[in-house]
Coordinates of C-alpha atoms and ligand atoms in Angstrom, one line a residue:
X183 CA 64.9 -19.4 -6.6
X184 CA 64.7 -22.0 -9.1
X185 CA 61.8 -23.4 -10.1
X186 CA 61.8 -27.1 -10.0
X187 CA 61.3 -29.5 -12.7
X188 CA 56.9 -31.0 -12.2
X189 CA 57.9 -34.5 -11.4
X190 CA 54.5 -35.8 -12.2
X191 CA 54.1 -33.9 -15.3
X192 CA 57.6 -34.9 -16.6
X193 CA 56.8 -38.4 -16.2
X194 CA 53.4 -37.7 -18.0
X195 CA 55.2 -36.0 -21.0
X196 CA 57.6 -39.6 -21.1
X197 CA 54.5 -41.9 -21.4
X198 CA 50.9 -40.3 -21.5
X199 CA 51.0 -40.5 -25.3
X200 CA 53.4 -43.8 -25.5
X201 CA 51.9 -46.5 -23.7
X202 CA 48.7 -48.4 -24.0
X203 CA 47.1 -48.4 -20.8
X204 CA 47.4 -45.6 -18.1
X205 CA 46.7 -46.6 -14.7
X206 CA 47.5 -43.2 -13.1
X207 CA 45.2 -40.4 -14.9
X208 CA 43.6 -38.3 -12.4
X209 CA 40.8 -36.8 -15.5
X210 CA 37.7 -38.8 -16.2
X211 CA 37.4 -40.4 -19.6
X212 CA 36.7 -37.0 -21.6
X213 CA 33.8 -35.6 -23.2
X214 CA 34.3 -36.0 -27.2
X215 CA 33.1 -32.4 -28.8
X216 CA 30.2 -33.7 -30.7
X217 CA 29.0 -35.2 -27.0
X218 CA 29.3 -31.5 -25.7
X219 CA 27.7 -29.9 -28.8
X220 CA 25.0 -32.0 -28.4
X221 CA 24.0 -31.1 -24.9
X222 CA 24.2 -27.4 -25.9
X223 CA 20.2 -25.3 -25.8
X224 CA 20.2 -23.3 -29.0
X225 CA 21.1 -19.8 -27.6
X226 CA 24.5 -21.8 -26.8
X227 CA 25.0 -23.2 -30.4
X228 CA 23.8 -19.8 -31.6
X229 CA 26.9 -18.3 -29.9
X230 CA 29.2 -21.1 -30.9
X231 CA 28.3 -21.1 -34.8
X232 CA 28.8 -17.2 -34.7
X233 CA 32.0 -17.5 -32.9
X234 CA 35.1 -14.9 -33.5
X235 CA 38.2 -16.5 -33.0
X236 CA 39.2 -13.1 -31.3
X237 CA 40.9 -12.1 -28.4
X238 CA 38.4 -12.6 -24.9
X239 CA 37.8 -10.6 -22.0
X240 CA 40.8 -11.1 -19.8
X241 CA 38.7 -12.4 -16.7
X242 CA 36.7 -14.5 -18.9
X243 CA 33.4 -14.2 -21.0
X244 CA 30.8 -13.2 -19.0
X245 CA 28.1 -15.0 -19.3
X246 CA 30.8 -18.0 -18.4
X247 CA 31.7 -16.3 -15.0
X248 CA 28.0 -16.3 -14.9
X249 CA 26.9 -19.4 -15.0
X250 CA 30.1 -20.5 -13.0
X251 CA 29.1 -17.9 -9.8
X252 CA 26.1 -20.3 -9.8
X253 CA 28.3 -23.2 -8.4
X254 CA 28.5 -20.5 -5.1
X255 CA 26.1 -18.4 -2.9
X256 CA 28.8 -15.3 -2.2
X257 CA 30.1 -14.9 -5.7
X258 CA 29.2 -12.7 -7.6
X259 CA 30.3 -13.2 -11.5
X260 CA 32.9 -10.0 -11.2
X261 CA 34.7 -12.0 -8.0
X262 CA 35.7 -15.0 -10.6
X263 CA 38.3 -14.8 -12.7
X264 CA 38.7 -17.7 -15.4
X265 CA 42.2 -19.1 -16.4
X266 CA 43.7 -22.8 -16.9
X267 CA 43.5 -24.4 -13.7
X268 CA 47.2 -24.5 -13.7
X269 CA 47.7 -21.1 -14.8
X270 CA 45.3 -20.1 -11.8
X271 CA 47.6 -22.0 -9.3
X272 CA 50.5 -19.6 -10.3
X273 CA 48.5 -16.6 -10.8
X274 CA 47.5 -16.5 -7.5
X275 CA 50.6 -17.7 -5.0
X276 CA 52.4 -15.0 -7.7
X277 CA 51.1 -12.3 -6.7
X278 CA 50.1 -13.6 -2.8
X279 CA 53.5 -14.8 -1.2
X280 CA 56.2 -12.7 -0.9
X281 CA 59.7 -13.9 0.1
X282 CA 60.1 -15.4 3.3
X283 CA 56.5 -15.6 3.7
X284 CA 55.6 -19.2 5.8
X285 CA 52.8 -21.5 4.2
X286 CA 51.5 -24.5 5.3
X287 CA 50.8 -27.1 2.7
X288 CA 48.6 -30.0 2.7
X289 CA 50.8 -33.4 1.5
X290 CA 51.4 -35.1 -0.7
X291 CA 49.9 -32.7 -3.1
X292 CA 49.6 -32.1 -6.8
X293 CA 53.5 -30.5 -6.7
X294 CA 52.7 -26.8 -7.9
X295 CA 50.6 -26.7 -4.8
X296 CA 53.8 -25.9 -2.6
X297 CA 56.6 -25.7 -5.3
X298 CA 55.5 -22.2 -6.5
X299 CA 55.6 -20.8 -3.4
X300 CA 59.1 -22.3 -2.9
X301 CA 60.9 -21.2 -5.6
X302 CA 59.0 -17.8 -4.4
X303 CA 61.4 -18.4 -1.6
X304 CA 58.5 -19.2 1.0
X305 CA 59.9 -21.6 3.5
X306 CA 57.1 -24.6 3.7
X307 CA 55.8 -27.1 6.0
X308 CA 54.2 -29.9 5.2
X309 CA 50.5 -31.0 6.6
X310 CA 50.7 -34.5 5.7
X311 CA 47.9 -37.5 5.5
X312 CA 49.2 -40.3 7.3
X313 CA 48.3 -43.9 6.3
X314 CA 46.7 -46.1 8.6
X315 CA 47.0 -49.8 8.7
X316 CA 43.3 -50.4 7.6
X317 CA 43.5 -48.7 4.6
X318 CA 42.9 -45.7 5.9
X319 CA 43.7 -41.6 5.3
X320 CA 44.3 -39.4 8.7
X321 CA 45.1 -35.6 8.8
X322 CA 46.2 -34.4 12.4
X323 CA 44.2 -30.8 13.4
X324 CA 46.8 -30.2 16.3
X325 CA 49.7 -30.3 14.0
X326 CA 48.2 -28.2 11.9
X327 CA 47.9 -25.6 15.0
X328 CA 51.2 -26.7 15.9
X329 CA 52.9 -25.5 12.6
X330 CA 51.5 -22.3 12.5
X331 CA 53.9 -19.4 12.9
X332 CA 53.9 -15.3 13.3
X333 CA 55.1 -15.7 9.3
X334 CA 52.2 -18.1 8.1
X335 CA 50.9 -16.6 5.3
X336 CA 48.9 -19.4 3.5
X337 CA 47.3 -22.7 4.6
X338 CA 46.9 -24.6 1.3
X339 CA 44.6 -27.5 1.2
X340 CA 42.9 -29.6 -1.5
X341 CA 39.7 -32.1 -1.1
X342 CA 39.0 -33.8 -2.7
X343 CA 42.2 -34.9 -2.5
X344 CA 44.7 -35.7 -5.1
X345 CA 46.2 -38.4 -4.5
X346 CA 44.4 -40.0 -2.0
X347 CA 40.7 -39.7 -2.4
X348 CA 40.4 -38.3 1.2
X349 CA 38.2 -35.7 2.2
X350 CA 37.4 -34.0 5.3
X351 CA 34.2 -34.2 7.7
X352 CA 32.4 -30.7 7.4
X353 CA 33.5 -30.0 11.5
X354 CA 37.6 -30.1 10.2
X355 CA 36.7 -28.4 7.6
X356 CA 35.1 -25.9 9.9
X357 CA 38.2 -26.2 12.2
X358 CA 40.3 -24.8 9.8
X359 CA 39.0 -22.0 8.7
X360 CA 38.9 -21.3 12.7
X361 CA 42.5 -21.6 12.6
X362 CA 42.5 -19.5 9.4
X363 CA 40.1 -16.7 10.6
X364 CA 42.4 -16.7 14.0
X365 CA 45.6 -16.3 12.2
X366 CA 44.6 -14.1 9.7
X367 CA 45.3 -16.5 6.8
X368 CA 44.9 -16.8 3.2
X369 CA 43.4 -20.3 2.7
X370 CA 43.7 -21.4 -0.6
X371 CA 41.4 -24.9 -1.8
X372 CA 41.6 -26.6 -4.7
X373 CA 38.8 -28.1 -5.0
X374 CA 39.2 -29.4 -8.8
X375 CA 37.6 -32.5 -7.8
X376 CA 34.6 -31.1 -5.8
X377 CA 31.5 -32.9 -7.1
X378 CA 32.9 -35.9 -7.2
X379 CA 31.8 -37.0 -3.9
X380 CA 30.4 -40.8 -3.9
X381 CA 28.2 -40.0 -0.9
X382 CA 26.5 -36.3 -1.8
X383 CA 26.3 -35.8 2.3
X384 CA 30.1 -35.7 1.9
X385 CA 30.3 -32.4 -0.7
X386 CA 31.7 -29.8 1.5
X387 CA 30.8 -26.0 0.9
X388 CA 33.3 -24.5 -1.2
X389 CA 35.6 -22.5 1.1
X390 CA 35.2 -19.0 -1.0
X391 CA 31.6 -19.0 0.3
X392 CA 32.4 -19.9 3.7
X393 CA 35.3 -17.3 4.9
X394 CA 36.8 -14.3 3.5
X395 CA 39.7 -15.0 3.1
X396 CA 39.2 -18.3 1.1
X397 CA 40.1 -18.7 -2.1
X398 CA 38.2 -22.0 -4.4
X399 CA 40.9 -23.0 -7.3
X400 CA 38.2 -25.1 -9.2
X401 CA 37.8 -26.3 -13.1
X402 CA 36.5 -28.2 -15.8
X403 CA 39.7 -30.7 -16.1
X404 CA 38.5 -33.3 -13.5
X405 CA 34.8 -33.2 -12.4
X406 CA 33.3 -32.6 -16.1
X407 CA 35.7 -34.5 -18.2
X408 CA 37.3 -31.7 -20.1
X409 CA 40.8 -31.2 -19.6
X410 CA 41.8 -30.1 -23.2
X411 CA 39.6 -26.8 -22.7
X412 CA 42.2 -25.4 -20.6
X413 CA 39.3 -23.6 -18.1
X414 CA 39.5 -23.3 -15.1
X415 CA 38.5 -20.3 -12.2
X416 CA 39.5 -18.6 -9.2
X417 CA 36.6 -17.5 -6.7
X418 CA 37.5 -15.0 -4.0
X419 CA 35.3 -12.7 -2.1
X420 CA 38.2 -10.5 -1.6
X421 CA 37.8 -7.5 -4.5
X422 CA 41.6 -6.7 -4.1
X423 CA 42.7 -10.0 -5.4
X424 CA 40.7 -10.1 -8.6
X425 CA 42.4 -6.8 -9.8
X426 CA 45.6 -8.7 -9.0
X427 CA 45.1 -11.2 -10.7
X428 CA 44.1 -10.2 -13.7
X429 CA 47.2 -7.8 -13.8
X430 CA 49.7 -11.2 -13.4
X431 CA 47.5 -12.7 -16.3
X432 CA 48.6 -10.4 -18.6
X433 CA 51.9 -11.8 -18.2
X434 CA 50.8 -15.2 -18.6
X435 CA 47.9 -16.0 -21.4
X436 CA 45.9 -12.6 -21.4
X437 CA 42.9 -14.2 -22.0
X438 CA 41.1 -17.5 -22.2
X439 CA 40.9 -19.5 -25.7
X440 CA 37.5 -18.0 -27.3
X441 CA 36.3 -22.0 -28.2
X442 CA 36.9 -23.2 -24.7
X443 CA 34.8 -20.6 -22.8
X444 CA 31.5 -21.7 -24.8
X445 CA 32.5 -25.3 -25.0
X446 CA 32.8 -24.7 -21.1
X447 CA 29.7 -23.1 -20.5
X448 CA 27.8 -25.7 -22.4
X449 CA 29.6 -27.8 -19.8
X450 CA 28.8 -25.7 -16.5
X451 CA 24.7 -25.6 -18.3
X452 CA 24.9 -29.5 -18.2
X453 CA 26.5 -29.9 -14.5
X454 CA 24.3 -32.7 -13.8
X455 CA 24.0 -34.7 -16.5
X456 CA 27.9 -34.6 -17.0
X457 CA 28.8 -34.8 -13.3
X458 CA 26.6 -38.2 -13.4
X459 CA 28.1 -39.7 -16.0
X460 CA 31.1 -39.0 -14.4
X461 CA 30.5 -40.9 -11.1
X462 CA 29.2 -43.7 -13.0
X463 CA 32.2 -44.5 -14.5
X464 CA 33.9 -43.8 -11.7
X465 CA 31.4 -46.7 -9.1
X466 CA 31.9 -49.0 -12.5
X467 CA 35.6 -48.8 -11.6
X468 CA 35.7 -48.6 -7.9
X469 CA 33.9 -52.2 -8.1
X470 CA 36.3 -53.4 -10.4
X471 CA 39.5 -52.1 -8.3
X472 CA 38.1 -53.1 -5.1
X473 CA 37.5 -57.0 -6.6
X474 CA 41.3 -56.6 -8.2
X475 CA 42.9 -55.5 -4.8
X476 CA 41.0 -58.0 -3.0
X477 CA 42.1 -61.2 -4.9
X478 CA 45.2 -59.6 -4.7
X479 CA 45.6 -58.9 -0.9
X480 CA 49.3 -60.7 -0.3
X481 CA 50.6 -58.0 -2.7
X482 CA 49.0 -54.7 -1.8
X483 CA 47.2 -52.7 0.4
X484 CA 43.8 -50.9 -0.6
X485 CA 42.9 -47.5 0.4
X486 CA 39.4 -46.7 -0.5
X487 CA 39.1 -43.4 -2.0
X488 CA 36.3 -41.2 -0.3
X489 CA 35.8 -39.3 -3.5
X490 CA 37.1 -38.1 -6.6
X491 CA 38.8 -40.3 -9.2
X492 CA 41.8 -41.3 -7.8
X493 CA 43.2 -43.8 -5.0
X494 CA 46.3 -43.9 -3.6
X495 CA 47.1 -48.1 -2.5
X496 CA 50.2 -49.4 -1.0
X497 CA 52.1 -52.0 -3.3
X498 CA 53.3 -54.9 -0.4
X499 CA 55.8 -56.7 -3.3
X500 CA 59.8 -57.0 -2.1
X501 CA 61.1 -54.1 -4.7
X502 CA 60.5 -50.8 -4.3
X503 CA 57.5 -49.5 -6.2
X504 CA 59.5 -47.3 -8.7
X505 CA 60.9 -51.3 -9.9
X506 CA 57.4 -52.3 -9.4
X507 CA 55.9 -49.7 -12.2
X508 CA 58.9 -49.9 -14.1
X509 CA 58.6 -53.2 -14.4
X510 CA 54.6 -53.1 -15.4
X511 CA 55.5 -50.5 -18.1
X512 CA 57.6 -52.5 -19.7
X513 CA 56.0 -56.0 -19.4
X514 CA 52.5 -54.9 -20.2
X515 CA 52.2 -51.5 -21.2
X516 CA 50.9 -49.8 -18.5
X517 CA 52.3 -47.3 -16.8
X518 CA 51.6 -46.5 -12.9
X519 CA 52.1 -42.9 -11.1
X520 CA 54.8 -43.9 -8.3
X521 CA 54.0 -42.2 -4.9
X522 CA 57.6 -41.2 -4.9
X523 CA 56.6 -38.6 -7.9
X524 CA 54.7 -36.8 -4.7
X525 CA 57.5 -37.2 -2.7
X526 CA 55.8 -39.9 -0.3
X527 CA 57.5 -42.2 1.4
X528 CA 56.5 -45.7 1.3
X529 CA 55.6 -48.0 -1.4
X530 CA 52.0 -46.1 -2.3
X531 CA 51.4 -45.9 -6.1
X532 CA 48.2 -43.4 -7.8
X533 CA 45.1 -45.3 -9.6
X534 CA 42.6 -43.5 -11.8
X535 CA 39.3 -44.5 -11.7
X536 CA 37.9 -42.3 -14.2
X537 CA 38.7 -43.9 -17.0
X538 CA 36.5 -46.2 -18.7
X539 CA 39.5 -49.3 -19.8
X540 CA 40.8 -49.2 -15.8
X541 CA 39.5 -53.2 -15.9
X542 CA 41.6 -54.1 -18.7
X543 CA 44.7 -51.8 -17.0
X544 CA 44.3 -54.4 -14.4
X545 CA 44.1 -57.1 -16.1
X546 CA 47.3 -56.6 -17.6
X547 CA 49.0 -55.8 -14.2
X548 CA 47.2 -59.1 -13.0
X549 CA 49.0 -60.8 -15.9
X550 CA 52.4 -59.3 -14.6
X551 CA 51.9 -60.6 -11.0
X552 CA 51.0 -63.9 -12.5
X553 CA 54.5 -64.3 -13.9
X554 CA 56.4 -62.9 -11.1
Ligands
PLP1110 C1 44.8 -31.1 -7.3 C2 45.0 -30.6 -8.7 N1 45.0 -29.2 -8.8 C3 45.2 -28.7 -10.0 C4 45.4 -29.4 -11.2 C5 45.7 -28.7 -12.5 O1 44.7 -29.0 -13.4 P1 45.0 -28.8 -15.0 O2 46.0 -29.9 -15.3 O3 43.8 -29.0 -15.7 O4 45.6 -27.5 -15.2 C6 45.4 -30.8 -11.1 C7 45.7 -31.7 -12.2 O5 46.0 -32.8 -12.1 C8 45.2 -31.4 -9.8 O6 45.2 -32.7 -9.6

């Protein structure tokens, strides 16, 4: 089948590099080079100044897969395998679904989430976060159970979640990977915004450490501010997989760029300091969004994120909020992530909060509700 066209990413290509202000980025404001370089201990910038732009391990340089198994208590460095977080996404449901195969897919969701296993020809259902009407995120365990069939294959979930900022309690999370262990499932977690948790008590484990069959989809794009590396991992304890894996990579990169693995464990050596940095940009904006949403209550609906560095409000306005963002992008610049791009229903529209001019992205959509 088809694959079909990445609404969100097509609506990136049209303006990411066009407008002034983004509202929508799901990334925290990234790490400049020099700001990377200089975090590095001098074994680091030893291997960086003798650098061969060659071609890399396949599964990623191993003092990399390393430093990442450190992030997890059952993984060793050989049950990582390093590729662009994207890239990992297909890698995996490539070679994991088969045709006909049933998965069960957290919604909305970040679209390659479910539409790779579709245009596998997986027939999909939808576990879907329902909006409250305090502003609130719920996910239903029962129709979970309900939706499982003889043909499930995969339960895919991601929390942090993108785009809603919800996460799960530890006991669902426990819950399902019950209902995994029961039905024999793969459960694939991206978990590209672990650390990000504003409340440490709310960082759950990472699923590869908890159950067997659990597979963590994690990266440097979103938590440590460095999309343009490219690196991201898989973590499995299942040996099978990795040897998969790596044979599908040949067909799609081979290897990992030889810059971006150092860059990236220079990254993963600084975890704290970087991770910090992160959340404080992302409190700085919280504050400012939840002042903006406040003064603005007649026109929208808050939904306070529980981590990460999105949100996912409702826009309360008569037109629908495709007119609504269209209408901000060309009045003032800035352009806003529709929820329609994740095929939600509704008026919900994605904010960023990792980047450090959200206040003046606000301002001007403050300017364009003044003249309504
Ligand atoms: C939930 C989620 N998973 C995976 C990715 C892919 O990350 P990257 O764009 O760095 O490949 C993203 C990017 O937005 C995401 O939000």
């Amino acid at each position: 089948m088809p694959i079909d066209p990445f609404k969100l990413e097509r609506y990136f290509a049209q303006y990411e590099f066009k407008v002034k202000y983004l509202l929508s980025p799901s990334d925290c404001e990234s790490l400049k080079m020099d700001e990377v370089l200089q975090m590095a201990s001098s074994a680091s910038l030893d291997l960086w100044h003798g650098l061969s732009l060659s071609y890399t391990e396949s599964q990623g340089l191993p003092l990399l897969r390393a430093e990442i198994a450190r992030l997890y208590q059952n993984i060793p460095p050989e049950q990582v395998i390093v590729a662009a977080p994207e890239e990992a996404i297909f890698v995996a449901m490539q070679t994991l679904l088969t045709p006909g195969d049933h998965v069960v897919a957290v919604s909305p969701a970040y679209q390659s989430l479910h539409e790779i296993a579709r245009s596998i020809g997986c027939e999909i259902t939808n576990w879907t976060l329902q909006p409250g009407r305090n502003g609130s995120w719920h996910l239903n365990l029962e129709q979970l159970e309900a939706s499982l069939t003889a043909r499930t294959r995969m339960l895919v979930i991601n929390f942090p979640h993108n785009p809603t900022g919800y996460t799960l309690a530890r006991a669902e999370l426990d819950a399902i990977i019950g209902l995994a262990r029961k039905h024999g499932l793969i459960l694939f977690s991206d978990e590209m915004y672990r650390l990000l948790e504003y409340d440490p008590s709310a960082q759950l484990p990472p699923i590869c450490d908890l159950y067997e069959k659990g597979i963590s989809l994690s990266g440097l794009s979103k938590s440590f501010a460095l999309p343009g590396l490219r690196i991201g991992w898989l973590a499995t304890q299942e040996k099978a997989w990795i040897e998969r894996w790596l044979a599908f990579k040949d067909y799609t990169t081979i290897c990992n760029g030889a810059p971006s693995e150092i860059l990236g464990l220079i990254a993963l050596q600084n975890k704290e300091r970087i991770v910090r940095r992160n959340l404080d940009i992302i409190r700085t904006n919280l504050a400012s969004a939840e002042q903006f949403f406040s003064e603005h209550e007649r026109q929208f609906t808050w939904f306070a994120p529980r981590a990460g560095s999105i949100a996912f409000p409702e826009w309360l306005g008569g037109e629908q909020v495709e007119q609504f963002c269209q209408e901000v992008l060309e009045q003032q610049a800035v352009m806003i992530v529709p929820g329609s791009l994740f095929d939600f229903p509704g008026k919900h529209f994605r904010v960023g909060l990792g980047r450090r001019n959200l206040p003046e992205a606000l301002e001007h959509v403050a300017r364009y509700l003044k003249v309504l």
